[in-house]
A tleap script that builds the chain and sets N, CA, C and O, in Angstrom:
source leaprc.protein.ff14SB
mol = sequence {
  NMET ASN THR PRO LEU GLN PRO PHE HIE LEU
  ALA LEU PRO VAL ALA ASP LEU ASP ALA ALA
  GLU ALA PHE TYR CYS GLY THR LEU GLY PHE
  GLU LYS GLY ARG THR ASP LEU ARG TRP ILE
  ASP LEU ASP PHE TYR GLY HIE GLN VAL THR
  LEU HIE LEU VAL ASP ASP GLN ASP GLY LEU
  PRO PRO THR ASN PRO VAL ASP GLY ASP LYS
  VAL PRO ALA ARG HIE PHE GLY VAL VAL LEU
  ASP MET ALA ASP TRP ARG VAL LEU ALA ARG
  ARG LEU GLU GLU ALA GLY THR GLU PHE LEU
  ILE ALA PRO LYS ILE ARG PHE GLU GLY GLU
  ALA GLY GLU GLN ALA THR MET PHE PHE HIE
  ASP PRO SER GLY ASN ALA LEU GLU PHE LYS
  SER PHE LYS ASP LEU THR GLN LEU PHE ALA
  CTHR
}
set mol.1.N position { 34.126 101.545 78.894 }
set mol.1.CA position { 34.625 100.163 78.663 }
set mol.1.C position { 35.946 100.166 77.885 }
set mol.1.O position { 35.960 100.667 76.761 }
set mol.2.N position { 37.016 99.657 78.394 }
set mol.2.CA position { 38.377 99.721 77.834 }
set mol.2.C position { 38.740 98.324 77.369 }
set mol.2.O position { 39.679 97.813 77.979 }
set mol.3.N position { 38.198 97.635 76.441 }
set mol.3.CA position { 38.422 96.290 76.027 }
set mol.3.C position { 38.791 96.480 74.559 }
set mol.3.O position { 38.213 97.328 73.879 }
set mol.4.N position { 39.777 95.674 74.051 }
set mol.4.CA position { 40.129 95.675 72.715 }
set mol.4.C position { 39.066 95.311 71.760 }
set mol.4.O position { 38.305 94.394 72.069 }
set mol.5.N position { 38.918 95.957 70.577 }
set mol.5.CA position { 37.850 95.687 69.692 }
set mol.5.C position { 37.958 94.284 69.253 }
set mol.5.O position { 39.037 93.760 68.977 }
set mol.6.N position { 36.801 93.678 69.192 }
set mol.6.CA position { 36.661 92.082 68.677 }
set mol.6.C position { 35.764 92.285 67.493 }
set mol.6.O position { 34.926 93.185 67.442 }
set mol.7.N position { 35.965 91.461 66.602 }
set mol.7.CA position { 35.083 91.379 65.471 }
set mol.7.C position { 33.650 91.087 65.878 }
set mol.7.O position { 33.423 90.206 66.707 }
set mol.8.N position { 32.605 91.849 65.283 }
set mol.8.CA position { 31.239 91.631 65.675 }
set mol.8.C position { 30.741 90.530 64.570 }
set mol.8.O position { 31.452 90.279 63.598 }
set mol.9.N position { 29.546 89.923 64.765 }
set mol.9.CA position { 28.770 89.237 63.894 }
set mol.9.C position { 27.337 89.825 63.704 }
set mol.9.O position { 26.635 90.081 64.682 }
set mol.10.N position { 26.969 90.010 62.571 }
set mol.10.CA position { 25.668 90.654 62.307 }
set mol.10.C position { 25.016 89.875 61.128 }
set mol.10.O position { 25.594 89.705 60.055 }
set mol.11.N position { 23.760 89.411 61.414 }
set mol.11.CA position { 22.887 88.748 60.237 }
set mol.11.C position { 21.842 89.557 59.839 }
set mol.11.O position { 21.175 90.154 60.685 }
set mol.12.N position { 21.597 89.661 58.562 }
set mol.12.CA position { 20.808 90.524 57.939 }
set mol.12.C position { 19.873 89.770 57.010 }
set mol.12.O position { 20.320 88.877 56.291 }
set mol.13.N position { 18.445 90.139 57.003 }
set mol.13.CA position { 17.711 89.437 56.108 }
set mol.13.C position { 17.689 90.070 54.620 }
set mol.13.O position { 17.655 91.296 54.512 }
set mol.14.N position { 17.706 89.363 53.637 }
set mol.14.CA position { 17.701 89.799 52.166 }
set mol.14.C position { 16.735 89.164 51.414 }
set mol.14.O position { 16.597 87.946 51.528 }
set mol.15.N position { 16.008 89.842 50.621 }
set mol.15.CA position { 15.128 89.252 49.669 }
set mol.15.C position { 15.571 88.619 48.439 }
set mol.15.O position { 14.876 87.733 47.941 }
set mol.16.N position { 16.703 89.003 47.880 }
set mol.16.CA position { 17.292 88.489 46.747 }
set mol.16.C position { 18.818 88.398 47.120 }
set mol.16.O position { 19.481 89.381 47.448 }
set mol.17.N position { 19.309 87.100 47.036 }
set mol.17.CA position { 20.677 86.778 47.512 }
set mol.17.C position { 21.581 87.255 46.430 }
set mol.17.O position { 22.709 87.618 46.765 }
set mol.18.N position { 21.239 87.302 45.187 }
set mol.18.CA position { 22.161 87.743 44.061 }
set mol.18.C position { 22.256 89.153 44.098 }
set mol.18.O position { 23.356 89.685 43.944 }
set mol.19.N position { 21.226 89.825 44.286 }
set mol.19.CA position { 21.256 91.241 44.287 }
set mol.19.C position { 22.049 91.919 45.481 }
set mol.19.O position { 22.758 92.918 45.360 }
set mol.20.N position { 21.811 91.204 46.677 }
set mol.20.CA position { 22.657 91.516 47.746 }
set mol.20.C position { 24.211 91.308 47.633 }
set mol.20.O position { 25.023 92.108 48.098 }
set mol.21.N position { 24.535 90.176 46.979 }
set mol.21.CA position { 25.868 90.029 46.763 }
set mol.21.C position { 26.477 90.990 45.774 }
set mol.21.O position { 27.618 91.409 45.972 }
set mol.22.N position { 25.715 91.398 44.625 }
set mol.22.CA position { 26.211 92.353 43.818 }
set mol.22.C position { 26.476 93.628 44.475 }
set mol.22.O position { 27.435 94.331 44.155 }
set mol.23.N position { 25.631 93.944 45.402 }
set mol.23.CA position { 25.617 95.237 46.203 }
set mol.23.C position { 26.795 95.231 47.135 }
set mol.23.O position { 27.653 96.111 47.066 }
set mol.24.N position { 26.850 94.222 48.032 }
set mol.24.CA position { 27.766 94.207 49.078 }
set mol.24.C position { 29.250 93.881 48.564 }
set mol.24.O position { 30.218 94.413 49.108 }
set mol.25.N position { 29.391 92.988 47.498 }
set mol.25.CA position { 30.589 92.654 47.060 }
set mol.25.C position { 31.025 93.501 45.893 }
set mol.25.O position { 32.195 93.863 45.767 }
set mol.26.N position { 30.039 93.822 45.013 }
set mol.26.CA position { 30.309 94.772 43.792 }
set mol.26.C position { 30.445 96.166 44.318 }
set mol.26.O position { 31.553 96.667 44.509 }
set mol.27.N position { 29.280 96.816 44.561 }
set mol.27.CA position { 29.311 98.308 44.885 }
set mol.27.C position { 30.128 98.665 46.094 }
set mol.27.O position { 30.931 99.597 46.056 }
set mol.28.N position { 29.919 97.883 47.241 }
set mol.28.CA position { 30.725 98.138 48.473 }
set mol.28.C position { 32.107 97.592 48.300 }
set mol.28.O position { 32.991 98.284 48.804 }
set mol.29.N position { 32.449 96.578 47.737 }
set mol.29.CA position { 33.683 95.988 47.583 }
set mol.29.C position { 34.128 94.982 48.697 }
set mol.29.O position { 35.316 94.740 48.913 }
set mol.30.N position { 33.111 94.423 49.377 }
set mol.30.CA position { 33.526 93.452 50.396 }
set mol.30.C position { 33.809 92.096 49.943 }
set mol.30.O position { 33.179 91.601 49.008 }
set mol.31.N position { 34.734 91.471 50.570 }
set mol.31.CA position { 34.991 90.021 50.159 }
set mol.31.C position { 33.948 89.085 50.683 }
set mol.31.O position { 33.374 89.253 51.760 }
set mol.32.N position { 33.722 88.031 49.814 }
set mol.32.CA position { 32.791 86.955 50.191 }
set mol.32.C position { 33.514 85.822 50.805 }
set mol.32.O position { 34.522 85.323 50.306 }
set mol.33.N position { 32.890 85.383 52.054 }
set mol.33.CA position { 33.543 84.179 52.605 }
set mol.33.C position { 32.712 82.959 52.340 }
set mol.33.O position { 32.370 82.727 51.180 }
set mol.34.N position { 32.354 82.151 53.328 }
set mol.34.CA position { 31.578 80.928 53.078 }
set mol.34.C position { 30.169 81.337 52.639 }
set mol.34.O position { 29.678 82.417 52.969 }
set mol.35.N position { 29.467 80.328 51.796 }
set mol.35.CA position { 28.192 80.660 51.157 }
set mol.35.C position { 27.470 79.316 51.340 }
set mol.35.O position { 28.074 78.294 51.666 }
set mol.36.N position { 26.265 79.363 51.135 }
set mol.36.CA position { 25.393 78.250 50.998 }
set mol.36.C position { 24.126 78.742 50.047 }
set mol.36.O position { 24.068 79.880 49.581 }
set mol.37.N position { 23.299 77.904 49.866 }
set mol.37.CA position { 22.146 78.379 49.015 }
set mol.37.C position { 21.376 79.468 49.484 }
set mol.37.O position { 20.778 80.143 48.646 }
set mol.38.N position { 21.291 79.754 50.689 }
set mol.38.CA position { 20.476 80.738 51.381 }
set mol.38.C position { 21.292 81.667 52.175 }
set mol.38.O position { 20.643 82.355 52.963 }
set mol.39.N position { 22.490 81.837 52.154 }
set mol.39.CA position { 23.307 82.741 52.898 }
set mol.39.C position { 24.565 83.029 52.370 }
set mol.39.O position { 25.087 82.205 51.619 }
set mol.40.N position { 25.158 84.119 52.660 }
set mol.40.CA position { 26.558 84.468 52.295 }
set mol.40.C position { 27.283 85.159 53.475 }
set mol.40.O position { 26.674 86.046 54.072 }
set mol.41.N position { 28.453 84.843 53.832 }
set mol.41.CA position { 29.326 85.591 54.840 }
set mol.41.C position { 30.111 86.577 54.062 }
set mol.41.O position { 30.674 86.357 52.989 }
set mol.42.N position { 30.084 87.768 54.771 }
set mol.42.CA position { 31.129 88.861 54.230 }
set mol.42.C position { 32.056 89.275 55.152 }
set mol.42.O position { 31.841 89.175 56.360 }
set mol.43.N position { 33.190 89.784 54.641 }
set mol.43.CA position { 34.267 90.509 55.556 }
set mol.43.C position { 33.876 91.956 55.468 }
set mol.43.O position { 34.167 92.675 54.512 }
set mol.44.N position { 33.229 92.322 56.479 }
set mol.44.CA position { 32.798 93.668 56.499 }
set mol.44.C position { 33.876 94.528 57.440 }
set mol.44.O position { 33.639 94.715 58.633 }
set mol.45.N position { 34.981 94.991 56.846 }
set mol.45.CA position { 36.039 95.668 57.487 }
set mol.45.C position { 36.414 94.906 58.778 }
set mol.45.O position { 36.544 95.473 59.863 }
set mol.46.N position { 36.584 93.518 58.575 }
set mol.46.CA position { 37.102 92.582 59.553 }
set mol.46.C position { 36.068 92.057 60.309 }
set mol.46.O position { 36.355 91.164 61.107 }
set mol.47.N position { 34.845 92.460 60.212 }
set mol.47.CA position { 33.693 91.874 60.945 }
set mol.47.C position { 32.925 90.905 60.037 }
set mol.47.O position { 32.998 90.941 58.809 }
set mol.48.N position { 32.186 90.041 60.737 }
set mol.48.CA position { 31.450 89.006 59.973 }
set mol.48.C position { 29.871 89.392 59.833 }
set mol.48.O position { 29.080 89.313 60.773 }
set mol.49.N position { 29.543 89.809 58.556 }
set mol.49.CA position { 28.047 90.001 58.206 }
set mol.49.C position { 27.641 88.900 57.359 }
set mol.49.O position { 28.284 88.568 56.363 }
set mol.50.N position { 26.379 88.224 57.819 }
set mol.50.CA position { 25.869 87.205 57.176 }
set mol.50.C position { 24.570 87.730 56.455 }
set mol.50.O position { 23.705 88.312 57.108 }
set mol.51.N position { 24.451 87.528 55.165 }
set mol.51.CA position { 23.267 87.857 54.595 }
set mol.51.C position { 22.447 86.516 54.292 }
set mol.51.O position { 22.868 85.598 53.587 }
set mol.52.N position { 21.053 86.557 55.018 }
set mol.52.CA position { 20.321 85.531 54.945 }
set mol.52.C position { 19.158 85.738 54.140 }
set mol.52.O position { 18.367 86.650 54.378 }
set mol.53.N position { 19.011 84.865 53.122 }
set mol.53.CA position { 17.786 84.839 52.302 }
set mol.53.C position { 16.398 84.588 53.016 }
set mol.53.O position { 16.195 83.489 53.532 }
set mol.54.N position { 15.475 85.545 53.057 }
set mol.54.CA position { 14.160 85.299 53.555 }
set mol.54.C position { 13.126 85.419 52.604 }
set mol.54.O position { 13.284 86.092 51.585 }
set mol.55.N position { 11.944 84.740 52.890 }
set mol.55.CA position { 10.980 84.663 51.908 }
set mol.55.C position { 10.012 85.886 51.898 }
set mol.55.O position { 9.417 86.257 50.887 }
set mol.56.N position { 9.907 86.508 53.191 }
set mol.56.CA position { 9.269 87.734 53.286 }
set mol.56.C position { 9.779 88.509 54.454 }
set mol.56.O position { 10.305 87.938 55.409 }
set mol.57.N position { 9.608 89.996 54.380 }
set mol.57.CA position { 10.144 90.867 55.312 }
set mol.57.C position { 9.125 91.676 55.860 }
set mol.57.O position { 8.067 91.867 55.262 }
set mol.58.N position { 9.373 92.140 56.915 }
set mol.58.CA position { 8.500 93.269 57.653 }
set mol.58.C position { 8.704 94.521 56.855 }
set mol.58.O position { 9.684 94.600 56.113 }
set mol.59.N position { 7.859 95.491 56.955 }
set mol.59.CA position { 8.113 97.005 56.381 }
set mol.59.C position { 9.331 97.533 56.866 }
set mol.59.O position { 10.119 96.944 57.606 }
set mol.60.N position { 9.437 98.623 56.431 }
set mol.60.CA position { 10.727 99.503 56.725 }
set mol.60.C position { 10.550 100.041 58.193 }
set mol.60.O position { 9.454 100.394 58.627 }
set mol.61.N position { 11.648 100.073 58.881 }
set mol.61.CA position { 11.464 100.376 60.257 }
set mol.61.C position { 11.268 101.986 60.483 }
set mol.61.O position { 11.640 102.733 59.579 }
set mol.62.N position { 10.738 102.487 61.573 }
set mol.62.CA position { 10.505 103.791 61.842 }
set mol.62.C position { 11.807 104.611 61.831 }
set mol.62.O position { 12.888 104.023 61.857 }
set mol.63.N position { 11.735 105.931 61.794 }
set mol.63.CA position { 12.667 106.889 61.897 }
set mol.63.C position { 12.841 107.703 63.118 }
set mol.63.O position { 11.881 107.707 63.888 }
set mol.64.N position { 13.783 108.326 63.409 }
set mol.64.CA position { 14.014 109.315 64.562 }
set mol.64.C position { 14.661 110.636 64.015 }
set mol.64.O position { 15.622 110.550 63.251 }
set mol.65.N position { 14.231 111.674 64.333 }
set mol.65.CA position { 14.751 112.974 63.965 }
set mol.65.C position { 16.161 113.267 64.691 }
set mol.65.O position { 16.245 113.421 65.909 }
set mol.66.N position { 17.260 113.325 63.810 }
set mol.66.CA position { 18.526 113.614 64.391 }
set mol.66.C position { 19.102 114.690 63.502 }
set mol.66.O position { 19.131 114.484 62.289 }
set mol.67.N position { 19.560 115.816 63.999 }
set mol.67.CA position { 20.084 116.965 63.372 }
set mol.67.C position { 19.391 117.399 62.176 }
set mol.67.O position { 20.079 117.817 61.245 }
set mol.68.N position { 18.060 117.359 62.055 }
set mol.68.CA position { 17.180 117.729 61.089 }
set mol.68.C position { 16.905 116.689 59.969 }
set mol.68.O position { 16.224 116.979 58.985 }
set mol.69.N position { 17.489 115.410 60.168 }
set mol.69.CA position { 17.210 114.311 59.254 }
set mol.69.C position { 16.292 113.242 59.884 }
set mol.69.O position { 16.074 113.180 61.094 }
set mol.70.N position { 15.812 112.467 59.028 }
set mol.70.CA position { 15.056 111.310 59.438 }
set mol.70.C position { 15.981 110.184 59.353 }
set mol.70.O position { 16.311 109.665 58.287 }
set mol.71.N position { 16.390 109.823 60.502 }
set mol.71.CA position { 17.505 108.645 60.629 }
set mol.71.C position { 16.703 107.330 60.822 }
set mol.71.O position { 15.843 107.296 61.702 }
set mol.72.N position { 16.941 106.258 60.052 }
set mol.72.CA position { 16.280 105.016 60.304 }
set mol.72.C position { 16.729 104.563 61.693 }
set mol.72.O position { 17.905 104.475 62.046 }
set mol.73.N position { 15.581 104.267 62.489 }
set mol.73.CA position { 15.909 103.711 63.841 }
set mol.73.C position { 16.778 102.436 63.823 }
set mol.73.O position { 17.692 102.292 64.634 }
set mol.74.N position { 16.498 101.568 62.943 }
set mol.74.CA position { 17.450 100.245 62.836 }
set mol.74.C position { 18.214 100.409 61.646 }
set mol.74.O position { 17.732 100.450 60.514 }
set mol.75.N position { 19.669 100.520 61.994 }
set mol.75.CA position { 20.699 100.554 61.038 }
set mol.75.C position { 21.974 100.103 61.579 }
set mol.75.O position { 22.169 99.853 62.769 }
set mol.76.N position { 22.871 100.006 60.599 }
set mol.76.CA position { 24.211 99.557 61.092 }
set mol.76.C position { 25.238 100.099 60.094 }
set mol.76.O position { 24.871 100.634 59.048 }
set mol.77.N position { 26.445 99.967 60.400 }
set mol.77.CA position { 27.568 100.440 59.576 }
set mol.77.C position { 28.838 100.413 60.246 }
set mol.77.O position { 29.009 99.624 61.176 }
set mol.78.N position { 29.786 101.227 59.853 }
set mol.78.CA position { 31.107 101.187 60.512 }
set mol.78.C position { 31.602 102.672 60.410 }
set mol.78.O position { 31.223 103.495 59.577 }
set mol.79.N position { 32.543 102.866 61.434 }
set mol.79.CA position { 33.311 104.298 61.516 }
set mol.79.C position { 34.598 104.071 60.585 }
set mol.79.O position { 35.374 103.141 60.803 }
set mol.80.N position { 34.757 104.885 59.643 }
set mol.80.CA position { 35.907 104.828 58.788 }
set mol.80.C position { 36.915 105.957 59.022 }
set mol.80.O position { 36.424 106.966 59.527 }
set mol.81.N position { 38.130 105.985 58.776 }
set mol.81.CA position { 38.731 107.128 58.704 }
set mol.81.C position { 38.366 107.963 57.507 }
set mol.81.O position { 37.865 107.460 56.501 }
set mol.82.N position { 38.648 109.361 57.641 }
set mol.82.CA position { 37.947 110.316 56.691 }
set mol.82.C position { 38.369 109.991 55.303 }
set mol.82.O position { 37.525 110.018 54.407 }
set mol.83.N position { 39.595 109.689 55.053 }
set mol.83.CA position { 39.980 109.364 53.558 }
set mol.83.C position { 39.142 108.258 53.039 }
set mol.83.O position { 38.516 108.365 51.984 }
set mol.84.N position { 39.128 107.114 53.834 }
set mol.84.CA position { 38.299 105.975 53.400 }
set mol.84.C position { 36.800 106.315 53.223 }
set mol.84.O position { 36.127 105.848 52.304 }
set mol.85.N position { 36.314 107.174 54.182 }
set mol.85.CA position { 34.784 107.569 54.156 }
set mol.85.C position { 34.681 108.324 52.732 }
set mol.85.O position { 33.751 108.062 51.968 }
set mol.86.N position { 35.549 109.153 52.448 }
set mol.86.CA position { 35.409 110.064 51.109 }
set mol.86.C position { 35.459 109.024 49.887 }
set mol.86.O position { 34.666 109.108 48.950 }
set mol.87.N position { 36.398 108.092 49.964 }
set mol.87.CA position { 36.367 107.177 48.829 }
set mol.87.C position { 35.171 106.359 48.760 }
set mol.87.O position { 34.679 106.173 47.647 }
set mol.88.N position { 34.613 105.828 49.817 }
set mol.88.CA position { 33.356 105.248 49.841 }
set mol.88.C position { 32.223 106.076 49.180 }
set mol.88.O position { 31.556 105.687 48.221 }
set mol.89.N position { 32.086 107.315 49.838 }
set mol.89.CA position { 30.994 108.241 49.248 }
set mol.89.C position { 31.127 108.405 47.775 }
set mol.89.O position { 30.136 108.367 47.046 }
set mol.90.N position { 32.326 108.587 47.326 }
set mol.90.CA position { 32.496 108.922 45.804 }
set mol.90.C position { 32.018 107.670 45.108 }
set mol.90.O position { 31.209 107.819 44.192 }
set mol.91.N position { 32.478 106.276 45.480 }
set mol.91.CA position { 32.099 105.292 44.804 }
set mol.91.C position { 30.496 104.904 44.784 }
set mol.91.O position { 29.932 104.359 43.836 }
set mol.92.N position { 29.934 105.261 45.913 }
set mol.92.CA position { 28.418 105.176 45.954 }
set mol.92.C position { 27.778 106.143 45.173 }
set mol.92.O position { 26.801 105.808 44.503 }
set mol.93.N position { 28.222 107.397 45.159 }
set mol.93.CA position { 27.652 108.425 44.330 }
set mol.93.C position { 27.937 108.077 42.692 }
set mol.93.O position { 27.021 108.266 41.892 }
set mol.94.N position { 28.976 107.668 42.327 }
set mol.94.CA position { 29.349 107.152 41.050 }
set mol.94.C position { 28.484 105.981 40.608 }
set mol.94.O position { 28.153 105.821 39.433 }
set mol.95.N position { 28.148 105.206 41.560 }
set mol.95.CA position { 27.308 103.951 41.311 }
set mol.95.C position { 25.757 104.270 41.172 }
set mol.95.O position { 24.947 103.408 40.829 }
set mol.96.N position { 25.417 105.576 41.467 }
set mol.96.CA position { 24.007 106.076 41.381 }
set mol.96.C position { 23.305 105.692 42.619 }
set mol.96.O position { 22.092 105.517 42.505 }
set mol.97.N position { 23.835 105.531 43.768 }
set mol.97.CA position { 23.115 105.079 44.871 }
set mol.97.C position { 22.238 106.261 45.360 }
set mol.97.O position { 22.626 107.429 45.399 }
set mol.98.N position { 20.950 105.800 45.746 }
set mol.98.CA position { 19.879 106.612 46.241 }
set mol.98.C position { 19.959 106.759 47.715 }
set mol.98.O position { 19.564 105.898 48.502 }
set mol.99.N position { 20.501 107.919 48.055 }
set mol.99.CA position { 20.948 108.165 49.635 }
set mol.99.C position { 19.619 108.348 50.398 }
set mol.99.O position { 18.741 109.025 49.863 }
set mol.100.N position { 19.413 107.800 51.595 }
set mol.100.CA position { 18.444 108.321 52.571 }
set mol.100.C position { 18.899 109.700 53.147 }
set mol.100.O position { 18.131 110.655 53.257 }
set mol.101.N position { 20.234 109.720 53.509 }
set mol.101.CA position { 20.755 110.947 53.881 }
set mol.101.C position { 22.102 111.053 53.079 }
set mol.101.O position { 22.990 110.244 53.348 }
set mol.102.N position { 22.288 111.918 52.195 }
set mol.102.CA position { 23.449 112.032 51.430 }
set mol.102.C position { 24.710 112.371 52.241 }
set mol.102.O position { 24.564 112.984 53.299 }
set mol.103.N position { 25.875 112.038 51.847 }
set mol.103.CA position { 27.129 112.388 52.426 }
set mol.103.C position { 27.193 113.861 52.899 }
set mol.103.O position { 27.069 114.819 52.137 }
set mol.104.N position { 27.404 113.947 54.271 }
set mol.104.CA position { 27.464 115.272 54.748 }
set mol.104.C position { 28.153 115.317 56.166 }
set mol.104.O position { 28.418 114.308 56.819 }
set mol.105.N position { 28.392 116.514 56.529 }
set mol.105.CA position { 28.981 116.657 57.926 }
set mol.105.C position { 27.820 117.150 58.917 }
set mol.105.O position { 27.054 118.087 58.694 }
set mol.106.N position { 27.841 116.347 60.035 }
set mol.106.CA position { 26.859 116.471 61.083 }
set mol.106.C position { 27.475 117.110 62.324 }
set mol.106.O position { 28.643 116.857 62.622 }
set mol.107.N position { 26.720 117.932 63.058 }
set mol.107.CA position { 27.281 118.480 64.382 }
set mol.107.C position { 28.633 119.227 64.191 }
set mol.107.O position { 29.586 119.136 64.965 }
set mol.108.N position { 28.590 119.978 63.060 }
set mol.108.CA position { 29.725 120.837 62.781 }
set mol.108.C position { 30.144 121.696 63.911 }
set mol.108.O position { 29.319 122.453 64.423 }
set mol.109.N position { 31.418 121.634 64.359 }
set mol.109.CA position { 31.994 122.552 65.287 }
set mol.109.C position { 31.599 122.185 66.755 }
set mol.109.O position { 31.908 122.905 67.705 }
set mol.110.N position { 30.865 120.969 66.886 }
set mol.110.CA position { 30.411 120.489 68.203 }
set mol.110.C position { 31.192 119.329 68.600 }
set mol.110.O position { 31.998 118.850 67.803 }
set mol.111.N position { 31.012 118.783 69.875 }
set mol.111.CA position { 31.560 117.446 70.215 }
set mol.111.C position { 31.009 116.370 69.241 }
set mol.111.O position { 29.819 116.448 68.937 }
set mol.112.N position { 31.696 115.469 68.776 }
set mol.112.CA position { 31.173 114.486 68.049 }
set mol.112.C position { 31.026 114.902 66.583 }
set mol.112.O position { 30.259 114.222 65.901 }
set mol.113.N position { 31.657 115.924 66.015 }
set mol.113.CA position { 31.497 116.340 64.641 }
set mol.113.C position { 31.757 115.142 63.767 }
set mol.113.O position { 32.751 114.463 64.029 }
set mol.114.N position { 31.047 114.831 62.846 }
set mol.114.CA position { 31.195 113.596 62.011 }
set mol.114.C position { 30.646 113.789 60.666 }
set mol.114.O position { 29.688 114.529 60.441 }
set mol.115.N position { 31.377 112.992 59.622 }
set mol.115.CA position { 30.761 112.862 58.375 }
set mol.115.C position { 29.834 111.636 58.331 }
set mol.115.O position { 30.145 110.623 58.957 }
set mol.116.N position { 28.825 111.695 57.685 }
set mol.116.CA position { 27.861 110.505 57.725 }
set mol.116.C position { 27.180 110.336 56.429 }
set mol.116.O position { 27.123 111.288 55.651 }
set mol.117.N position { 26.632 109.131 56.126 }
set mol.117.CA position { 25.691 108.931 54.960 }
set mol.117.C position { 24.917 107.735 55.263 }
set mol.117.O position { 25.413 106.822 55.923 }
set mol.118.N position { 23.684 107.690 54.799 }
set mol.118.CA position { 22.726 106.709 55.060 }
set mol.118.C position { 22.223 106.135 53.601 }
set mol.118.O position { 22.127 106.921 52.659 }
set mol.119.N position { 21.928 104.846 53.457 }
set mol.119.CA position { 21.484 104.241 52.177 }
set mol.119.C position { 20.914 102.867 52.722 }
set mol.119.O position { 21.233 102.288 53.760 }
set mol.120.N position { 19.907 102.456 51.674 }
set mol.120.CA position { 19.541 101.117 51.890 }
set mol.120.C position { 20.314 100.124 50.963 }
set mol.120.O position { 20.824 100.531 49.919 }
set mol.121.N position { 20.395 98.858 51.340 }
set mol.121.CA position { 20.767 97.865 50.460 }
set mol.121.C position { 19.592 97.406 49.693 }
set mol.121.O position { 18.485 97.883 49.942 }
set mol.122.N position { 19.770 96.437 48.700 }
set mol.122.CA position { 18.732 96.007 47.809 }
set mol.122.C position { 17.419 95.513 48.633 }
set mol.122.O position { 16.303 95.481 48.114 }
set mol.123.N position { 17.668 95.149 49.916 }
set mol.123.CA position { 16.497 94.486 50.523 }
set mol.123.C position { 15.963 95.528 51.488 }
set mol.123.O position { 15.067 95.176 52.255 }
set mol.124.N position { 16.409 96.755 51.532 }
set mol.124.CA position { 15.848 97.638 52.516 }
set mol.124.C position { 16.487 97.848 53.790 }
set mol.124.O position { 16.080 98.680 54.602 }
set mol.125.N position { 17.619 97.000 53.996 }
set mol.125.CA position { 18.376 97.229 55.297 }
set mol.125.C position { 19.158 98.646 55.131 }
set mol.125.O position { 19.800 98.952 54.126 }
set mol.126.N position { 19.004 99.410 56.220 }
set mol.126.CA position { 19.676 100.739 56.281 }
set mol.126.C position { 21.160 100.554 56.777 }
set mol.126.O position { 21.565 99.770 57.634 }
set mol.127.N position { 21.814 101.394 56.089 }
set mol.127.CA position { 23.346 101.340 56.501 }
set mol.127.C position { 23.708 102.787 56.682 }
set mol.127.O position { 23.211 103.702 56.025 }
set mol.128.N position { 24.699 102.934 57.716 }
set mol.128.CA position { 25.260 104.226 57.833 }
set mol.128.C position { 26.732 104.075 57.922 }
set mol.128.O position { 27.258 103.271 58.691 }
set mol.129.N position { 27.400 104.867 57.117 }
set mol.129.CA position { 28.918 104.872 57.354 }
set mol.129.C position { 29.336 106.296 57.737 }
set mol.129.O position { 28.864 107.281 57.169 }
set mol.130.N position { 30.214 106.364 58.696 }
set mol.130.CA position { 30.599 107.648 59.316 }
set mol.130.C position { 32.062 107.751 59.485 }
set mol.130.O position { 32.780 106.754 59.412 }
set mol.131.N position { 32.493 108.876 59.698 }
set mol.131.CA position { 33.815 109.338 60.099 }
set mol.131.C position { 33.931 110.429 61.102 }
set mol.131.O position { 33.159 111.380 60.980 }
set mol.132.N position { 34.772 110.422 62.054 }
set mol.132.CA position { 34.771 111.544 62.946 }
set mol.132.C position { 35.922 112.404 62.785 }
set mol.132.O position { 37.032 111.911 62.586 }
set mol.133.N position { 35.731 113.714 62.858 }
set mol.133.CA position { 36.863 114.718 62.733 }
set mol.133.C position { 37.869 114.316 63.734 }
set mol.133.O position { 39.048 114.353 63.383 }
set mol.134.N position { 37.557 113.915 64.999 }
set mol.134.CA position { 38.368 113.461 65.983 }
set mol.134.C position { 37.892 112.157 66.574 }
set mol.134.O position { 36.936 112.202 67.349 }
set mol.135.N position { 38.433 111.049 66.303 }
set mol.135.CA position { 37.949 109.762 66.666 }
set mol.135.C position { 37.791 109.657 68.138 }
set mol.135.O position { 36.902 108.928 68.579 }
set mol.136.N position { 38.586 110.329 68.955 }
set mol.136.CA position { 38.452 110.415 70.453 }
set mol.136.C position { 37.079 110.954 70.851 }
set mol.136.O position { 36.712 110.895 72.024 }
set mol.137.N position { 36.373 111.439 69.961 }
set mol.137.CA position { 34.987 112.099 70.239 }
set mol.137.C position { 33.865 111.075 69.984 }
set mol.137.O position { 32.680 111.381 70.114 }
set mol.138.N position { 34.296 109.803 69.603 }
set mol.138.CA position { 33.340 108.762 69.265 }
set mol.138.C position { 32.138 108.748 70.295 }
set mol.138.O position { 30.963 108.763 69.929 }
set mol.139.N position { 32.487 108.723 71.439 }
set mol.139.CA position { 31.553 108.602 72.776 }
set mol.139.C position { 31.359 109.887 73.390 }
set mol.139.O position { 30.765 109.896 74.467 }
set mol.140.N position { 31.768 111.010 72.882 }
set mol.140.CA position { 31.592 112.292 73.625 }
set mol.140.C position { 30.247 112.632 73.975 }
set mol.140.O position { 29.330 112.414 73.183 }
set mol.141.N position { 30.051 113.154 75.113 }
set mol.141.CA position { 28.678 113.628 75.410 }
set mol.141.C position { 28.556 115.146 75.422 }
set mol.141.O position { 27.469 115.676 75.656 }
savepdb mol mol.pdb
quit
């Protein structure tokens, strides 16, 4: 598919809107957009992520084995350039983030070599931020 990138919209359930705002705006550094008593819009690298306050949530989703790690089957994130990925990894480490999968290089020397890290937000939503050694390998087989 050769279409220009368009901003995506993603809505996430959160159990504590204040904790979610502190994490996404404070720790991750995203800008807050429109808000209401039960939701917050975020500028997530030019994409719109909406945090919705929910009264109860299902348990954590299952995982899949990938390159020796237990990757959360339901997760989201963004592909950054390597310099920005390293800055974010350092910021998260300095904030004492508990990683599901600590910052690392995956598939080293293979098609799709990438830096990756996984962690939960305060409501248990799994996030992955990655960077490719060669961005043209994003969809390599």
